[in-house]
Coordinates of N, CA and C and ligand atoms in Angstrom, one line a residue:
X1 N 0.8 -1.2 0.0 CA 0.0 0.0 0.0 C 0.9 1.2 0.0
X2 N 0.7 2.1 -1.0 CA 1.5 3.3 -1.0 C 0.6 4.5 -0.8
X3 N 0.9 5.3 0.1 CA 0.2 6.6 0.4 C 1.2 7.7 0.2
X4 N 0.6 8.9 -0.2 CA 1.5 10.1 -0.3 C 2.3 10.2 1.0
X5 N 3.6 10.6 0.8 CA 4.5 10.5 1.9 C 4.2 11.5 3.0
X6 N 3.7 12.7 2.6 CA 3.3 13.7 3.6 C 2.1 13.1 4.4
X7 N 1.2 12.5 3.8 CA 0.1 11.9 4.5 C 0.6 10.8 5.4
X8 N 1.6 10.0 4.9 CA 2.1 8.9 5.7 C 2.7 9.4 7.0
X9 N 3.3 10.6 6.9 CA 3.9 11.2 8.1 C 2.8 11.6 9.1
X10 N 1.7 12.2 8.6 CA 0.6 12.5 9.5 C 0.1 11.3 10.2
X11 N -0.1 10.2 9.5 CA -0.6 9.0 10.0 C 0.4 8.4 11.1
X12 N 1.7 8.4 10.7 CA 2.7 7.9 11.6 C 2.8 8.7 12.9
X13 N 2.6 10.1 12.8 CA 2.6 10.9 14.0 C 1.5 10.6 14.9
X14 N 0.3 10.4 14.4 CA -0.8 10.0 15.2 C -0.7 8.6 15.8
X15 N -0.1 7.7 15.0 CA 0.2 6.4 15.5 C 1.1 6.3 16.7
X16 N 2.2 7.1 16.5 CA 3.2 7.1 17.6 C 2.8 7.9 18.8
X17 N 2.1 9.0 18.6 CA 1.6 9.8 19.8 C 0.1 10.0 19.7
X18 N -0.6 9.0 19.9 CA -2.1 9.1 19.8 C -2.8 10.0 20.7
X19 N -3.7 10.8 20.2 CA -4.4 11.8 21.0 C -5.7 11.1 21.6
X20 N -6.0 11.6 22.9 CA -7.2 11.1 23.6 C -7.1 9.6 23.9
X21 N -5.9 9.0 23.8 CA -5.8 7.6 24.2 C -5.6 7.5 25.7
X22 N -6.3 6.5 26.3 CA -6.1 6.4 27.8 C -7.0 5.2 28.2
X23 N -7.4 5.3 29.5 CA -8.4 4.3 30.0 C -9.8 4.9 30.0
X24 N -10.6 4.4 29.1 CA -12.0 4.9 29.1 C -12.7 4.8 30.4
X25 N -13.3 5.9 30.9 CA -13.9 5.9 32.2 C -15.4 6.1 32.2
X26 N -16.0 6.3 31.1 CA -17.4 6.6 31.0 C -18.2 5.4 31.4
X27 N -19.5 5.8 31.8 CA -20.4 4.7 32.3 C -20.7 3.8 31.1
X28 N -20.8 4.3 29.9 CA -21.1 3.5 28.8 C -19.9 3.3 28.0
X29 N -19.4 2.1 27.8 CA -18.2 1.8 27.0 C -18.6 0.9 25.9
X30 N -18.0 1.3 24.7 CA -18.3 0.4 23.5 C -17.0 -0.3 23.2
X31 N -17.1 -1.5 22.7 CA -15.9 -2.2 22.2 C -16.2 -2.7 20.8
X32 N -15.3 -2.3 19.9 CA -15.5 -2.7 18.5 C -14.2 -3.4 18.0
X33 N -14.4 -4.4 17.2 CA -13.3 -5.2 16.7 C -13.4 -5.3 15.2
X34 N -12.2 -5.3 14.6 CA -12.1 -5.6 13.1 C -11.4 -6.9 12.9
X35 N -12.1 -8.0 12.9 CA -11.4 -9.3 12.9 C -10.6 -9.5 11.7
X36 N -10.8 -8.8 10.6 CA -10.0 -9.0 9.4 C -8.6 -8.6 9.6
X37 N -8.3 -7.7 10.5 CA -7.0 -7.2 10.8 C -6.5 -7.4 12.2
X38 N -7.5 -7.6 13.1 CA -7.1 -7.8 14.5 C -7.2 -6.5 15.3
X39 N -7.7 -5.4 14.7 CA -7.8 -4.1 15.4 C -8.9 -4.2 16.4
X40 N -8.7 -3.5 17.6 CA -9.7 -3.4 18.6 C -9.7 -2.0 19.2
X41 N -10.9 -1.6 19.6 CA -11.0 -0.3 20.3 C -12.1 -0.3 21.3
X42 N -11.8 0.3 22.5 CA -12.7 0.5 23.5 C -12.8 2.0 23.7
X43 N -14.0 2.5 23.7 CA -14.2 4.0 23.7 C -15.3 4.4 24.6
X44 N -15.1 5.5 25.3 CA -16.3 6.1 26.0 C -16.3 7.6 25.9
X45 N -17.4 8.2 26.0 CA -17.6 9.6 25.9 C -18.8 10.1 26.7
X46 N -18.9 11.4 26.7 CA -20.1 11.9 27.4 C -20.7 13.0 26.5
X47 N -22.0 13.2 26.5 CA -22.6 14.2 25.8 C -23.4 15.1 26.7
X48 N -22.9 16.4 26.8 CA -23.6 17.4 27.7 C -23.9 18.6 26.9
X49 N -25.2 19.0 27.0 CA -25.6 20.2 26.2 C -25.3 20.1 24.8
X50 N -25.4 18.9 24.2 CA -25.2 18.8 22.8 C -23.7 18.8 22.4
X51 N -22.8 18.7 23.3 CA -21.4 18.8 23.0 C -20.8 17.4 23.4
X52 N -19.9 16.9 22.5 CA -19.2 15.6 22.8 C -18.1 16.0 23.8
X53 N -18.0 15.2 24.9 CA -17.0 15.5 25.9 C -16.3 14.2 26.4
X54 N -15.1 14.4 26.9 CA -14.4 13.3 27.6 C -14.3 12.1 26.8
X55 N -14.0 12.2 25.5 CA -13.8 11.1 24.7 C -12.4 10.5 25.0
X56 N -12.5 9.2 25.4 CA -11.2 8.5 25.7 C -11.3 7.2 25.0
X57 N -10.2 6.7 24.4 CA -10.2 5.4 23.8 C -9.0 4.7 24.1
X58 N -9.1 3.4 24.0 CA -7.9 2.5 24.1 C -8.0 1.5 23.0
X59 N -6.9 1.1 22.5 CA -7.0 0.1 21.4 C -5.6 -0.5 21.1
X60 N -5.7 -1.5 20.2 CA -4.6 -2.1 19.6 C -4.9 -2.4 18.2
X61 N -3.8 -2.5 17.4 CA -4.1 -2.8 16.0 C -3.1 -2.1 15.1
X62 N -3.4 -2.1 13.8 CA -2.5 -1.5 12.8 C -2.4 0.0 12.9
X63 N -1.4 0.5 12.2 CA -1.2 2.0 12.2 C -2.4 2.8 11.7
X64 N -3.0 2.2 10.7 CA -4.2 2.9 10.1 C -5.3 3.0 11.2
X65 N -5.6 1.9 11.8 CA -6.7 1.9 12.8 C -6.4 2.8 14.0
X66 N -5.2 2.8 14.5 CA -4.8 3.6 15.6 C -4.7 5.1 15.3
X67 N -4.1 5.4 14.2 CA -4.0 6.8 13.7 C -5.4 7.3 13.5
X68 N -6.3 6.5 12.9 CA -7.6 7.0 12.6 C -8.4 7.3 13.9
X69 N -8.2 6.5 14.9 CA -8.8 6.8 16.2 C -8.4 8.1 16.8
X70 N -7.1 8.3 16.7 CA -6.5 9.6 17.2 C -7.0 10.8 16.5
X71 N -7.1 10.7 15.2 CA -7.6 11.8 14.3 C -9.0 12.0 14.6
X72 N -9.8 10.9 14.6 CA -11.3 11.1 14.9 C -11.5 11.8 16.2
X73 N -10.8 11.4 17.2 CA -11.0 12.0 18.6 C -10.8 13.5 18.5
X74 N -9.7 13.9 17.8 CA -9.5 15.4 17.7 C -10.6 16.1 17.0
X75 N -11.2 15.4 16.0 CA -12.3 16.0 15.2 C -13.6 16.1 16.0
X76 N -13.9 15.2 16.9 CA -15.2 15.2 17.5 C -15.2 15.6 19.0
X77 N -14.1 15.4 19.7 CA -14.2 15.8 21.2 C -14.2 17.3 21.4
X78 N -15.1 17.7 22.2 CA -15.3 19.2 22.4 C -16.1 19.9 21.4
X79 N -16.7 19.1 20.4 CA -17.4 19.7 19.3 C -18.9 19.4 19.5
X80 N -19.8 20.3 19.0 CA -21.2 19.9 19.0 C -21.4 18.6 18.2
X81 N -22.5 17.9 18.7 CA -22.8 16.6 18.0 C -23.0 16.8 16.5
X82 N -23.7 17.9 16.2 CA -23.9 18.2 14.7 C -22.7 18.3 13.9
X83 N -21.6 18.9 14.5 CA -20.4 19.1 13.8 C -19.7 17.7 13.7
X84 N -19.7 16.9 14.7 CA -19.2 15.6 14.7 C -19.9 14.7 13.7
X85 N -21.2 14.9 13.6 CA -21.9 14.2 12.6 C -21.5 14.5 11.1
X86 N -21.3 15.8 10.9 CA -20.8 16.2 9.5 C -19.5 15.5 9.2
X87 N -18.6 15.5 10.2 CA -17.3 14.8 10.0 C -17.4 13.3 9.8
X88 N -18.3 12.7 10.6 CA -18.5 11.3 10.4 C -19.1 10.9 9.0
X89 N -20.0 11.7 8.6 CA -20.6 11.5 7.2 C -19.6 11.7 6.1
X90 N -18.8 12.8 6.3 CA -17.8 13.1 5.2 C -16.7 12.0 5.2
X91 N -16.3 11.5 6.4 CA -15.2 10.5 6.4 C -15.7 9.2 5.9
X92 N -17.0 8.8 6.3 CA -17.5 7.6 5.8 C -17.7 7.6 4.3
X93 N -18.1 8.7 3.7 CA -18.2 8.8 2.2 C -16.9 8.7 1.6
X94 N -15.9 9.4 2.2 CA -14.5 9.3 1.7 C -14.0 7.9 1.6
X95 N -14.2 7.1 2.7 CA -13.7 5.8 2.8 C -14.4 4.8 1.9
X96 N -15.7 5.2 1.5 CA -16.5 4.3 0.6 C -16.3 4.7 -0.8
X97 N -15.5 5.7 -1.1 CA -15.4 6.3 -2.4 C -14.4 5.5 -3.4
X98 N -13.7 4.5 -2.8 CA -12.7 3.8 -3.6 C -11.7 4.7 -4.4
X99 N -11.4 5.8 -3.7 CA -10.4 6.7 -4.3 C -11.0 7.7 -5.2
X100 N -12.3 7.7 -5.4 CA -13.0 8.7 -6.3 C -13.0 10.1 -5.8
X101 N -13.1 10.3 -4.5 CA -13.1 11.7 -4.0 C -11.9 11.8 -3.0
X102 N -11.5 13.1 -2.8 CA -10.4 13.3 -2.0 C -10.7 13.9 -0.6
X103 N -12.0 14.2 -0.4 CA -12.5 14.7 0.9 C -12.3 16.2 1.1
X104 N -13.1 16.7 2.0 CA -13.1 18.2 2.3 C -12.1 18.4 3.5
X105 N -11.0 19.1 3.2 CA -10.0 19.2 4.3 C -10.5 20.2 5.4
X106 N -11.4 21.1 5.0 CA -11.9 22.0 6.1 C -12.7 21.2 7.1
X107 N -13.3 20.2 6.7 CA -14.1 19.3 7.6 C -13.3 18.2 8.2
X108 N -12.4 17.6 7.4 CA -11.7 16.4 7.8 C -10.4 16.7 8.5
X109 N -9.8 17.8 8.2 CA -8.4 18.1 8.8 C -7.5 17.0 8.6
X110 N -6.9 16.5 9.6 CA -5.8 15.4 9.5 C -6.4 14.1 8.8
X111 N -7.7 13.9 8.9 CA -8.3 12.7 8.4 C -8.2 12.6 6.9
X112 N -7.9 13.7 6.3 CA -7.6 13.8 4.8 C -6.4 12.9 4.5
X113 N -5.6 12.7 5.5 CA -4.4 11.9 5.2 C -4.7 10.4 5.0
X114 N -5.9 10.0 5.4 CA -6.4 8.7 5.2 C -7.1 8.4 3.9
X115 N -7.2 9.5 3.1 CA -8.0 9.4 1.8 C -7.5 8.2 1.0
X116 N -6.2 8.0 0.9 CA -5.7 6.9 0.0 C -6.1 5.5 0.5
X117 N -6.5 5.4 1.7 CA -6.9 4.1 2.2 C -8.1 3.6 1.5
X118 N -9.0 4.5 1.0 CA -10.2 4.1 0.3 C -10.0 3.3 -0.9
X119 N -8.8 3.3 -1.4 CA -8.4 2.5 -2.6 C -8.1 1.1 -2.2
X120 N -8.0 0.8 -0.9 CA -7.7 -0.5 -0.5 C -8.8 -1.1 0.4
X121 N -9.7 -1.8 -0.2 CA -10.9 -2.3 0.5 C -10.6 -3.0 1.8
X122 N -9.6 -3.8 1.8 CA -9.2 -4.5 3.0 C -8.9 -3.6 4.2
X123 N -8.5 -2.4 3.9 CA -8.0 -1.5 5.0 C -9.1 -0.5 5.4
X124 N -10.2 -0.4 4.6 CA -11.2 0.6 4.9 C -11.8 0.3 6.3
X125 N -12.0 -0.9 6.6 CA -12.5 -1.2 8.0 C -11.6 -0.8 9.1
X126 N -10.3 -0.9 8.8 CA -9.3 -0.4 9.8 C -9.6 1.1 10.1
X127 N -9.7 1.9 9.0 CA -9.9 3.3 9.2 C -11.2 3.7 9.8
X128 N -12.3 2.9 9.5 CA -13.6 3.2 10.0 C -13.9 2.7 11.4
X129 N -13.1 1.8 11.9 CA -13.4 1.1 13.2 C -13.7 2.1 14.3
X130 N -12.8 3.1 14.5 CA -13.0 4.0 15.6 C -14.2 5.0 15.4
X131 N -14.5 5.3 14.1 CA -15.6 6.1 13.8 C -16.9 5.4 14.1
X132 N -17.0 4.1 13.8 CA -18.2 3.4 14.1 C -18.3 3.2 15.6
X133 N -17.2 3.1 16.3 CA -17.3 3.1 17.8 C -17.8 4.4 18.4
X134 N -17.3 5.5 17.8 CA -17.8 6.8 18.2 C -19.3 6.9 18.0
X135 N -19.7 6.5 16.8 CA -21.1 6.6 16.5 C -22.0 5.8 17.4
X136 N -21.6 4.6 17.7 CA -22.2 3.7 18.6 C -22.3 4.4 20.0
X137 N -21.2 4.9 20.5 CA -21.1 5.4 21.9 C -22.0 6.7 21.9
X138 N -22.0 7.5 20.9 CA -22.8 8.7 20.9 C -24.2 8.4 20.9
X139 N -24.7 7.4 20.1 CA -26.1 7.0 20.1 C -26.5 6.5 21.5
X140 N -25.6 5.7 22.1 CA -25.9 5.1 23.4 C -26.0 6.2 24.5
X141 N -25.3 7.3 24.2 CA -25.4 8.5 25.2 C -26.5 9.4 24.8
X142 N -27.3 9.0 23.9 CA -28.5 9.8 23.6 C -28.5 10.7 22.4
X143 N -27.3 10.7 21.7 CA -27.2 11.6 20.5 C -28.0 10.9 19.3
X144 N -28.5 11.8 18.5 CA -29.2 11.3 17.3 C -28.3 11.4 16.1
X145 N -27.7 10.3 15.7 CA -26.8 10.4 14.6 C -27.4 9.5 13.4
Ligands
ZN201 ZN1 -6.1 -2.7 10.7

């Protein structure tokens, strides 16, 4: 798999120094796995006044899955649910595009670095794992996504 080298650096940075990674402490914890690759994530968050708060995740797996979790956390934690939903939709579309679209950088920020992954169907689930965990946890905390 070859990704643009600048993008590869962004992914590697998040992989080496993941953001919002720790021991999830929320009352509702979700655990998602990607058996194709062996990626796992446990995630908890809180939603107060329509804002995503206290997102913490822990996980193991490939660099794509771990970097994606770090990037996703930056994009949704501290943001209104509606903003997080826009990012979720944009990223999901990007991953399902098979390389046809490059994504909106204003919305996706560092997640744009994962655009090339959409050309590799086997890795799309790695990139989407944490986003699906976020969606699940947000819904379980009462958000309408
Ligand atoms: Zn993976």
